[in-house]
PDB file of C-alpha atoms in Angstrom:
ATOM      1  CA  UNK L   1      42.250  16.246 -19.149  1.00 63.00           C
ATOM      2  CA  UNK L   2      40.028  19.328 -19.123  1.00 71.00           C
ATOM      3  CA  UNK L   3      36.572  18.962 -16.771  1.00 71.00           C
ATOM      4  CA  UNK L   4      34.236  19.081 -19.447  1.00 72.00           C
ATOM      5  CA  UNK L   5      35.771  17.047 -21.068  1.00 77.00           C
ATOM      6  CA  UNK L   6      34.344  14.441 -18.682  1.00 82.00           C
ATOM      7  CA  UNK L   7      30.890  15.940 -18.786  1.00 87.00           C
ATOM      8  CA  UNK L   8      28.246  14.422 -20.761  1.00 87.00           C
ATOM      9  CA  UNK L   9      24.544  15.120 -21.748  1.00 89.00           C
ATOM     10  CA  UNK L  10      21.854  13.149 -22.747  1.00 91.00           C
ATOM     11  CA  UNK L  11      18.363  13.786 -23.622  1.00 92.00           C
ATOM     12  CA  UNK L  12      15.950  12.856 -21.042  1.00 89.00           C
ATOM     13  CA  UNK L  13      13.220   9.964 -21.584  1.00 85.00           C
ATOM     14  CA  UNK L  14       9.735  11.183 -22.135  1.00 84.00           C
ATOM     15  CA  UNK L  15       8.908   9.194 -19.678  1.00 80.00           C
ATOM     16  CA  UNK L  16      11.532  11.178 -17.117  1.00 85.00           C
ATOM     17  CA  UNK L  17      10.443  14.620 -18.620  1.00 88.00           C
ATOM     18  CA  UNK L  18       6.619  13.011 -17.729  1.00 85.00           C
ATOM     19  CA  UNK L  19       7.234  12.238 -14.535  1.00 85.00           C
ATOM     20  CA  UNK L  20       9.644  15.219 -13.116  1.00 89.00           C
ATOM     21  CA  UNK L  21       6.658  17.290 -14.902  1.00 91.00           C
ATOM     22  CA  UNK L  22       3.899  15.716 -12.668  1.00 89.00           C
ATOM     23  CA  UNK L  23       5.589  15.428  -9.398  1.00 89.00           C
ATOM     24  CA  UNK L  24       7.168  19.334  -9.371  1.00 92.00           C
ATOM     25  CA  UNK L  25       3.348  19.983 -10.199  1.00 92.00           C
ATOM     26  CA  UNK L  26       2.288  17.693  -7.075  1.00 94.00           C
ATOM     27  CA  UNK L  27       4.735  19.929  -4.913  1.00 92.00           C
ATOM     28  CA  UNK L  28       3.316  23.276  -6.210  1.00 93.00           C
ATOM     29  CA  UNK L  29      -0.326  22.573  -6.283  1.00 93.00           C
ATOM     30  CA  UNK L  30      -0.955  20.597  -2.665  1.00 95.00           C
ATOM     31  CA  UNK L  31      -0.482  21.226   0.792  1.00 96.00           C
ATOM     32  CA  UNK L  32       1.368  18.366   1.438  1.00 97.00           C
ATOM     33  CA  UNK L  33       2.071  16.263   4.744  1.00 97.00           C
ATOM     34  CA  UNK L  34       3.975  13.446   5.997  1.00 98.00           C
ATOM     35  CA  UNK L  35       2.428  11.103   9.003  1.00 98.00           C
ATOM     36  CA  UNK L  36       3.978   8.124   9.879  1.00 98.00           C
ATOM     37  CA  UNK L  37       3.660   4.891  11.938  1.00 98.00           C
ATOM     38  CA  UNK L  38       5.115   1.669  12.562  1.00 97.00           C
ATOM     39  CA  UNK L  39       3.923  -2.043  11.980  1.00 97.00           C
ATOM     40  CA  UNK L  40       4.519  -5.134  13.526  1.00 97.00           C
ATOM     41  CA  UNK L  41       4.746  -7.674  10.868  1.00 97.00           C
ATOM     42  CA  UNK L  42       4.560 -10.558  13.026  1.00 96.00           C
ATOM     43  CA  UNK L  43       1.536 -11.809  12.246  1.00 95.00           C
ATOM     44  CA  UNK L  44       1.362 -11.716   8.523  1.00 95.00           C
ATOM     45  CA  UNK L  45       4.664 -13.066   8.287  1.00 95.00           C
ATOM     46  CA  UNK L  46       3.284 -15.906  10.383  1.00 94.00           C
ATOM     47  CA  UNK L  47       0.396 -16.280   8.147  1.00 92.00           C
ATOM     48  CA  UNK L  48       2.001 -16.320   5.151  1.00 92.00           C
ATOM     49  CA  UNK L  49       4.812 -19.141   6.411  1.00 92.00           C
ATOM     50  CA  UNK L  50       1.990 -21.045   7.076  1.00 93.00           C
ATOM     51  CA  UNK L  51      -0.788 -21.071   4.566  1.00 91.00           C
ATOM     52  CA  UNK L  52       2.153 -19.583   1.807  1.00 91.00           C
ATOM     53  CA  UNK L  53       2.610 -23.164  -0.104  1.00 92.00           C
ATOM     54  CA  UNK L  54      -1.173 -23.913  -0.200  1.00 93.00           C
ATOM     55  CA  UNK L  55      -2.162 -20.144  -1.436  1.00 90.00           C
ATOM     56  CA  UNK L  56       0.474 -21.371  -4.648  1.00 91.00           C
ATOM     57  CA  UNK L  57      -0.654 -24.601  -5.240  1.00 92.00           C
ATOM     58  CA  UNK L  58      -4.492 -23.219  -5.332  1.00 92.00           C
ATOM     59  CA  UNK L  59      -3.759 -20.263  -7.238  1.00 91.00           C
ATOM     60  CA  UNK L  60      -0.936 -20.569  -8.702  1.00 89.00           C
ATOM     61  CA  UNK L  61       0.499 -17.336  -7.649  1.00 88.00           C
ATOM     62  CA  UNK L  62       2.660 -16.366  -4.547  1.00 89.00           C
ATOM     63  CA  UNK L  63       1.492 -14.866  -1.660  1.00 90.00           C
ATOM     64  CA  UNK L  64       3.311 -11.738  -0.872  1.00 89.00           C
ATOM     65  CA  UNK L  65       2.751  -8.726   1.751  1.00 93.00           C
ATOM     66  CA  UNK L  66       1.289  -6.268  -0.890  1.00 93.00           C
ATOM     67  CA  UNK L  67      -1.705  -7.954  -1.545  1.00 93.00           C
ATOM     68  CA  UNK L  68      -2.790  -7.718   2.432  1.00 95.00           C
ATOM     69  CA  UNK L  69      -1.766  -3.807   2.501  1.00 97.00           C
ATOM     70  CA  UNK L  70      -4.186  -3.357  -0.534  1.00 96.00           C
ATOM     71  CA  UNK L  71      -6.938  -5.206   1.248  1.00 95.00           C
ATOM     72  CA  UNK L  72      -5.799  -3.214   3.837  1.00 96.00           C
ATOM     73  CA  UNK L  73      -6.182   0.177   2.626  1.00 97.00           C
ATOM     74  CA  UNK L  74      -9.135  -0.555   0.573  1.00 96.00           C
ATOM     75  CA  UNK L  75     -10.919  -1.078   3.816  1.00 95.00           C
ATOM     76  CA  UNK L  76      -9.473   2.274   5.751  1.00 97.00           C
ATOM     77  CA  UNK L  77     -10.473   3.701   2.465  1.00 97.00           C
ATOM     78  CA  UNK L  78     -14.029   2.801   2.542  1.00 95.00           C
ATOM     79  CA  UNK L  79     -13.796   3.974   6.524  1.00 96.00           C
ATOM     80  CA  UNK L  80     -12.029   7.501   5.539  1.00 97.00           C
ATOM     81  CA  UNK L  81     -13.168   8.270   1.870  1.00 96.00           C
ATOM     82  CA  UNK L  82     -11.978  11.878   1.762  1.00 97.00           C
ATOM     83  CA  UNK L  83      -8.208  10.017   1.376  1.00 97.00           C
ATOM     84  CA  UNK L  84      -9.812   8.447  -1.604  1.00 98.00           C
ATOM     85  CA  UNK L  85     -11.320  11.636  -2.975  1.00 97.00           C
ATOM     86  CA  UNK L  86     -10.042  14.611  -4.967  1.00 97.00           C
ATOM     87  CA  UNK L  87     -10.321  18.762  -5.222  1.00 96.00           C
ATOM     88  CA  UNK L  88     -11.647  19.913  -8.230  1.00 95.00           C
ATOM     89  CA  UNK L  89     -12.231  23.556  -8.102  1.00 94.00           C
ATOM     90  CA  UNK L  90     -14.392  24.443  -5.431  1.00 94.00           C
ATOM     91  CA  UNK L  91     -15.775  21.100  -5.146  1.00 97.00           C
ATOM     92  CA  UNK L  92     -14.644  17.252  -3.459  1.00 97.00           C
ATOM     93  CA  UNK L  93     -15.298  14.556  -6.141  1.00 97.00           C
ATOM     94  CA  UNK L  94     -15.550  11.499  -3.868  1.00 97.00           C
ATOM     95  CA  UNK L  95     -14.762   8.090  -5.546  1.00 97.00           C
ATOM     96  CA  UNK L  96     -16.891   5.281  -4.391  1.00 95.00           C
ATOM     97  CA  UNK L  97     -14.465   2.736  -5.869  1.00 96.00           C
ATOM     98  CA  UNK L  98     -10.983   2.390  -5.602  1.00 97.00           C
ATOM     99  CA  UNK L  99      -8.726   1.868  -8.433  1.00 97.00           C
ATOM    100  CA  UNK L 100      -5.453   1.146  -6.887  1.00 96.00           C
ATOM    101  CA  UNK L 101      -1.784   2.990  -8.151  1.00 96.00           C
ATOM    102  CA  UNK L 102       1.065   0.683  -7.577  1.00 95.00           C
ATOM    103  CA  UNK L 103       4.467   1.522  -7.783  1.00 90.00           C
ATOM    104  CA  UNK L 104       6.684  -1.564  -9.936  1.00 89.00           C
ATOM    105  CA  UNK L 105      10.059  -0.678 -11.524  1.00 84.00           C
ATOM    106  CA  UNK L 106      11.178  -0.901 -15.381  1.00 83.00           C
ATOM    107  CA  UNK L 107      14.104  -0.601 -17.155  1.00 83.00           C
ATOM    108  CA  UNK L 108      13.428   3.427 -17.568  1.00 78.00           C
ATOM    109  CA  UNK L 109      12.537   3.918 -13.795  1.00 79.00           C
ATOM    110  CA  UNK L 110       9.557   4.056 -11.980  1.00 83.00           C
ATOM    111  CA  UNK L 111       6.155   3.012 -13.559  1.00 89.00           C
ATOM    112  CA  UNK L 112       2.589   3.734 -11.591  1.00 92.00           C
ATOM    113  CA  UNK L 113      -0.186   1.338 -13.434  1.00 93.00           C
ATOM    114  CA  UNK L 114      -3.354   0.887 -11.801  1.00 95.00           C
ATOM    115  CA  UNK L 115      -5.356  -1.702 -10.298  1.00 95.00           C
ATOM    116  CA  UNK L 116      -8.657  -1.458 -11.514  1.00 95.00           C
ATOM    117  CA  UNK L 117     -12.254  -2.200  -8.957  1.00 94.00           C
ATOM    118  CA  UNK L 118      -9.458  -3.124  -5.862  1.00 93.00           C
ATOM    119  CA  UNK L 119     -12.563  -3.215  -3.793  1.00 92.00           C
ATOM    120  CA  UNK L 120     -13.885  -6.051  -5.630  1.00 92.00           C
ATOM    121  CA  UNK L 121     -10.525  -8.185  -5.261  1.00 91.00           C
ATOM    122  CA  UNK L 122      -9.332 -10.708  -2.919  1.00 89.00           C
ATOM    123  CA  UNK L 123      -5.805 -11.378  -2.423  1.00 89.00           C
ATOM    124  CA  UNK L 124      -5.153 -13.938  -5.312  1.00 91.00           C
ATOM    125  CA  UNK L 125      -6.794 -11.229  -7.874  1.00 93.00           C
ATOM    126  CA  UNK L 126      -4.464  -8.661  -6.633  1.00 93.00           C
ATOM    127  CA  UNK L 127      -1.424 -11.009  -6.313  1.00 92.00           C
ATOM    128  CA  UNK L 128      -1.572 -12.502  -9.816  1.00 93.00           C
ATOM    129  CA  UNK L 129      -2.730  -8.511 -10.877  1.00 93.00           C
ATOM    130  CA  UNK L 130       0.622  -6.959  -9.294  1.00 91.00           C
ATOM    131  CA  UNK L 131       2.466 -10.368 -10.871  1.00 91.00           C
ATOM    132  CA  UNK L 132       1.481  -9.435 -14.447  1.00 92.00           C
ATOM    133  CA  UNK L 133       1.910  -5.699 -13.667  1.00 90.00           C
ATOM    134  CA  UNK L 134       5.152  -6.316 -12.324  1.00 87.00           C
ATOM    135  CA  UNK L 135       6.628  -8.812 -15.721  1.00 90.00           C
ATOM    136  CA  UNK L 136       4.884  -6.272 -17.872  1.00 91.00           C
ATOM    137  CA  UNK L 137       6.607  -2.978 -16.306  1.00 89.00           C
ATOM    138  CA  UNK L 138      10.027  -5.520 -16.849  1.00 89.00           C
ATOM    139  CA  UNK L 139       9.477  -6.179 -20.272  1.00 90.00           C
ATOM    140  CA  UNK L 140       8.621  -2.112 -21.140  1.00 87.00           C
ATOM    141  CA  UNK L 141       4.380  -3.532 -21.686  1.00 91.00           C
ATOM    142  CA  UNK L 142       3.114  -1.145 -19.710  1.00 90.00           C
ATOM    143  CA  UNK L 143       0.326   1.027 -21.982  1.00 87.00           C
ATOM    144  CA  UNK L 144       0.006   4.654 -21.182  1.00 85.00           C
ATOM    145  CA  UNK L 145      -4.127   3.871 -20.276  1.00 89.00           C
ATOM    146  CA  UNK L 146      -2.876   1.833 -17.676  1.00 92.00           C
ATOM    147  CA  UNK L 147      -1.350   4.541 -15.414  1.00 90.00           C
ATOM    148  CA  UNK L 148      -4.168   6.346 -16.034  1.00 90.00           C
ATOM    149  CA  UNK L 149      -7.134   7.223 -13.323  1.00 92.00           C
ATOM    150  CA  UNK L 150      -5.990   5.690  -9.814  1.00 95.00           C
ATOM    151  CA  UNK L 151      -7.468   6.861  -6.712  1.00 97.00           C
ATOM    152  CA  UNK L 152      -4.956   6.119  -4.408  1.00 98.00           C
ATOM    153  CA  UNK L 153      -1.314   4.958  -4.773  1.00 97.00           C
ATOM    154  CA  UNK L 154       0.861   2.416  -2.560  1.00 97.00           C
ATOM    155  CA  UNK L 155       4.666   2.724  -3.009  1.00 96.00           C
ATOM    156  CA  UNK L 156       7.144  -0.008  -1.670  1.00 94.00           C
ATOM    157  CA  UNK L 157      10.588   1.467  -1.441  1.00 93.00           C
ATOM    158  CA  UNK L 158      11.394  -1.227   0.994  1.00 92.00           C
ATOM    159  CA  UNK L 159      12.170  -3.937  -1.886  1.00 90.00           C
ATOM    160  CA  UNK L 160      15.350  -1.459  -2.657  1.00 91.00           C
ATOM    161  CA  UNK L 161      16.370  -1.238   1.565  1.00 93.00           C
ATOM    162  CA  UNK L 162      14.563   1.979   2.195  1.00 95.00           C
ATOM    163  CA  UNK L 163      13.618   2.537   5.901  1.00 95.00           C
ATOM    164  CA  UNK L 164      11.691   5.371   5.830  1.00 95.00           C
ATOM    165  CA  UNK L 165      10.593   8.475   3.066  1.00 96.00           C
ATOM    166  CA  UNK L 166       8.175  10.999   2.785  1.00 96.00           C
ATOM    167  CA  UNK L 167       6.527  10.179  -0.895  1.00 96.00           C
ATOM    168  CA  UNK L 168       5.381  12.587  -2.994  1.00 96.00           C
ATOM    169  CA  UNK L 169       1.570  12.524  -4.237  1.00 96.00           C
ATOM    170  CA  UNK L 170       0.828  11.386  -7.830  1.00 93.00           C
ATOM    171  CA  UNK L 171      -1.294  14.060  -9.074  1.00 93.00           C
ATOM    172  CA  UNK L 172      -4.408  14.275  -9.275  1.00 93.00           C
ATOM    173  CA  UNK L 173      -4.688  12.132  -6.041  1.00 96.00           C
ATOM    174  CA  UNK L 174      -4.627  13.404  -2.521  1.00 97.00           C
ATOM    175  CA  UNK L 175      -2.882  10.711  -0.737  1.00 98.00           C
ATOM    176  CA  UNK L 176       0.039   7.712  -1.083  1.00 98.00           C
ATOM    177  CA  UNK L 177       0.715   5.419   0.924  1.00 98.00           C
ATOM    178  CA  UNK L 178       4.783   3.986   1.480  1.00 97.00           C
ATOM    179  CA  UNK L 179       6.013   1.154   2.773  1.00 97.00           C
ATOM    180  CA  UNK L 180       9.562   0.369   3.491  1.00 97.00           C
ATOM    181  CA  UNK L 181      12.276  -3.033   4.888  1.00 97.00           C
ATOM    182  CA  UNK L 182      11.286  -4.869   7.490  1.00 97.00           C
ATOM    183  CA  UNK L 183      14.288  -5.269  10.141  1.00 97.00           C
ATOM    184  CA  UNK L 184      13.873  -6.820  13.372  1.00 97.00           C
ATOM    185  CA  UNK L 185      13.756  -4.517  16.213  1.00 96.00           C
ATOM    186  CA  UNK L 186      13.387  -4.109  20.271  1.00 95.00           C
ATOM    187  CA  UNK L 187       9.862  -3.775  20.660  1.00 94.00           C
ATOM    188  CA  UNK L 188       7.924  -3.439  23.986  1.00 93.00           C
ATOM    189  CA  UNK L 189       5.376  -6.123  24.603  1.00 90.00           C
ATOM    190  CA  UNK L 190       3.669  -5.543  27.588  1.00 90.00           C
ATOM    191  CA  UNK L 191       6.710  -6.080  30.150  1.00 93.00           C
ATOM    192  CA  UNK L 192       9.547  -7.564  28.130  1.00 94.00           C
ATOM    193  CA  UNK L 193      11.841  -6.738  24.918  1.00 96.00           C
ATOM    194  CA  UNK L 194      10.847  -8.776  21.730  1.00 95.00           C
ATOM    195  CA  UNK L 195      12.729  -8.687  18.527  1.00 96.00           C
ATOM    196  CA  UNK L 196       9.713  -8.119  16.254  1.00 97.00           C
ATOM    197  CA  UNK L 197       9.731  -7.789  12.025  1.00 97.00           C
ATOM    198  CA  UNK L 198       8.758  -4.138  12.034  1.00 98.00           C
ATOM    199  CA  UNK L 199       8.221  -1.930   9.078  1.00 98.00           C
ATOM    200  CA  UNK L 200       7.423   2.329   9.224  1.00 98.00           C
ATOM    201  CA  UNK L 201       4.457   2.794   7.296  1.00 98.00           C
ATOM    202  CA  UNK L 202       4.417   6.855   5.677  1.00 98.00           C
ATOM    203  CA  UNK L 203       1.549   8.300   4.703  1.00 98.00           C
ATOM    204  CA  UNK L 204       1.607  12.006   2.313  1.00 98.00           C
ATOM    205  CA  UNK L 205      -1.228  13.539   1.784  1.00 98.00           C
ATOM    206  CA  UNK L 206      -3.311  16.702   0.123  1.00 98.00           C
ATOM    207  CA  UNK L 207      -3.985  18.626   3.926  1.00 97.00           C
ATOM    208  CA  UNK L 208      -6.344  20.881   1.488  1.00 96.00           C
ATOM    209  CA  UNK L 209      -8.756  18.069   1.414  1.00 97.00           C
ATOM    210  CA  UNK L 210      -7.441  15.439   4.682  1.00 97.00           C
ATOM    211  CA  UNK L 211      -7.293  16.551   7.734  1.00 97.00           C
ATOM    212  CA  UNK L 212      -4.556  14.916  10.093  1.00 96.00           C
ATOM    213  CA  UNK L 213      -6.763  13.358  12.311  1.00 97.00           C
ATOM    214  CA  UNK L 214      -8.080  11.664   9.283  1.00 97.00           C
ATOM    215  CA  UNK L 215      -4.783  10.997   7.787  1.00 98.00           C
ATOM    216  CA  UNK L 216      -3.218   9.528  11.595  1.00 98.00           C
ATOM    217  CA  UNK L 217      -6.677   7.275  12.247  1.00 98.00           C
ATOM    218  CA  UNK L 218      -6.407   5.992   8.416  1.00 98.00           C
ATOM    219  CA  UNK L 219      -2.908   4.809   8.577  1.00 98.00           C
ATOM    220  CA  UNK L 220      -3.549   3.861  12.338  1.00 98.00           C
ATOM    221  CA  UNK L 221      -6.418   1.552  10.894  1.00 97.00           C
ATOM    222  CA  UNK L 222      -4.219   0.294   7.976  1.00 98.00           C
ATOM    223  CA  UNK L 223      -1.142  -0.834  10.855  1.00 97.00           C
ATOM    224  CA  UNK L 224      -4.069  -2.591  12.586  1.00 96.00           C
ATOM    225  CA  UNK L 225      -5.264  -4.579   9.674  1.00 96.00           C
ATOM    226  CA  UNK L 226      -1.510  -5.584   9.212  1.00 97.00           C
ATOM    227  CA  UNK L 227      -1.099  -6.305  12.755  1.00 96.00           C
ATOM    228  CA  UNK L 228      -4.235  -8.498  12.809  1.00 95.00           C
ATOM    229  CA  UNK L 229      -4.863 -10.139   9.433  1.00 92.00           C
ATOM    230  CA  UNK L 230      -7.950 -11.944  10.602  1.00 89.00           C
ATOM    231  CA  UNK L 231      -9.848  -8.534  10.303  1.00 90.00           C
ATOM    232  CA  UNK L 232      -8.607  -8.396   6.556  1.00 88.00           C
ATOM    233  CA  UNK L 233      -9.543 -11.683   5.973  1.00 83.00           C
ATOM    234  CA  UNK L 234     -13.124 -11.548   7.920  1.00 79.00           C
ATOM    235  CA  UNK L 235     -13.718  -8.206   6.123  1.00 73.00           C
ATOM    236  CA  UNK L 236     -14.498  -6.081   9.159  1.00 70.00           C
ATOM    237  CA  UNK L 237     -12.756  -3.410  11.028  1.00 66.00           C
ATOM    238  CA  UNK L 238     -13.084  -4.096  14.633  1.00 50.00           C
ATOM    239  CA  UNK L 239     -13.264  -7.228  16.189  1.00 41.00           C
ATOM    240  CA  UNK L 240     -13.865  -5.806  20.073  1.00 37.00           C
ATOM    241  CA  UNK L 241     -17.775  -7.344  19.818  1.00 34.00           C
ATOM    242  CA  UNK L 242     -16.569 -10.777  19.274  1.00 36.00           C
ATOM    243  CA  UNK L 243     -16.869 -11.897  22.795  1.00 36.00           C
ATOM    244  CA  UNK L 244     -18.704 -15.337  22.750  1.00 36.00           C
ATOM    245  CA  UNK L 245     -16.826 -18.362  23.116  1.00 36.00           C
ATOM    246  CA  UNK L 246     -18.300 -19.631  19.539  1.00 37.00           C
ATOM    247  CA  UNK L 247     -17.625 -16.664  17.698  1.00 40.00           C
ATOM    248  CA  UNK L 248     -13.985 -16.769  19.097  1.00 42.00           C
ATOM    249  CA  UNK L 249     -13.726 -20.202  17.842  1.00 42.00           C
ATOM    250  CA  UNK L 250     -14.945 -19.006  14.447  1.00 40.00           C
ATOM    251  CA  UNK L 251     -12.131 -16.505  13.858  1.00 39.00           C
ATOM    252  CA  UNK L 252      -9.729 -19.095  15.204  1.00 42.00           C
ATOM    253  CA  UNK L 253     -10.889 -21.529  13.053  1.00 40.00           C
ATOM    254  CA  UNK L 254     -10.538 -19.520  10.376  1.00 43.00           C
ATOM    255  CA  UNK L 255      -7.100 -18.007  11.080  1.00 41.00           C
ATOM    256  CA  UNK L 256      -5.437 -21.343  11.757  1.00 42.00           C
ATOM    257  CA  UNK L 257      -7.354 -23.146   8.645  1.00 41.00           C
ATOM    258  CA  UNK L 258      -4.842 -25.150   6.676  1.00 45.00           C
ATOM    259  CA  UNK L 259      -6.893 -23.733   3.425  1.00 44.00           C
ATOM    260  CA  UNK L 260      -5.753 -20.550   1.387  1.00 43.00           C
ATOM    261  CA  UNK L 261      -8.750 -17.860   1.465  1.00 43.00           C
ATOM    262  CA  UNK L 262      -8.902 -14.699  -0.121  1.00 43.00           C
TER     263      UNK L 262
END
């Protein structure tokens, strides 16, 4: 049998054509970087084992890890808004809101809707959000408006076994965030070898607009959020001036409540 006879050719998807289009144009247009870091999941894992069941029956959704990394980078966002701003000409057009990209797969490949006011959510709104985003993007009800205007994207290539990448930017944004599997690993904690759930944590961005020490301190912040969900949940991002015995309580109280909280 001749080669070509075993060759075949099919016309591309506009959505395919779309999407090669944008991200070749992402390559050519930024100065794009890689940083990454790594994440102990330990505590959020913990967290959600715990309050996992009573987060369903209140909301009626399930509590997953993406809705704490977009609490999570709302909040470095807010602390490092170039990330969450844009180049247009000789300007910066800095967005004082973040509407949220997120990555879900369909039928056709990858889909990028957004999640409108994230800075407004808690984590049931964004769970059930990225839910309905998720059965929509299944079932090929995604509208075009919908992937429309983010400020920031989050990518999870861990659900398909990825351990690390270096994303590529979706244009007209100047940052994405990727996460990847979590696999137990050695980890040093203080004098002995713990296997902890770690995950690398990748951060591309637009080095145009984002400097790396701004890009290394905002995905620094985001593994620290992660690493200490009471800060996501108390809404602040330090918790060094919490040295009274009754505040301590407090945050105890809070972390080891029985009730779901957003």
């Amino acid at each position: 049998m001749c080669i070509r006879d075993r060759v075949r050719r099919v016309p591309m998807s506009r959505l395919r054509q779309t999407a090669s289009k944008r991200l070749k144009e992402s390559q050519n247009t930024y100065a794009m970087l890689t940083t990454f870091n790594e994440c102990d999941m330990s505590e959020l894992t913990k967290l959600r084992k715990k309050l996992g069941d009573d987060f369903f029956k209140t909301h009626n959704s399930r509590l997953g890890f993406m809705s704490a990394f977009v609490r999570a980078s709302v909040m470095s966002l807010q602390k490092f808004p170039a990330i969450n701003a844009v180049i247009d000409g000789k300007e910066i057009v800095f967005h004082d809101y973040v509407d949220m990209s997120i990555a879900v797969s369909g039928p056709k490949g990858l889909l990028v809707p957004v999640l409108r006011n994230c800075d407004s959510l808690g984590f049931a709104e964004v769970e059930k959000a990225i839910s309905d985003l998720g059965a929509r993007a299944k079932a090929e009800k995604i509208a075009l408006e919908e992937m429309v205007g983010g400020t920031f994207t989050i990518t999870n290539g861990g659900v398909f076994g990825s351990m690390l990448s270096t994303p590529i930017i979706n244009i007209p944004q100047s940052a994405i965030l990727g996460l990847h599997s979590i696999k137990n690993r050695p980890v040093c904690i203080g004098n002995k070898i713990e296997a902890r759930p770690m995950m690398y944590l990748a951060l591309s961005y637009d080095h145009r607009l984002v400097d790396g020490r701004e890009a290394v301190l905002f995905l620094k912040n985001v593994k620290e959020l992660i690493e200490d969900p009471r800060k996501i949940l108390l809404d602040i991002q330090q918790i060094s001036f919490f040295h009274h015995t009754t505040q301590l309580n407090l945050i105890c109280l809070l972390y080891t409540s029985p009730s779901p909280r957003d």
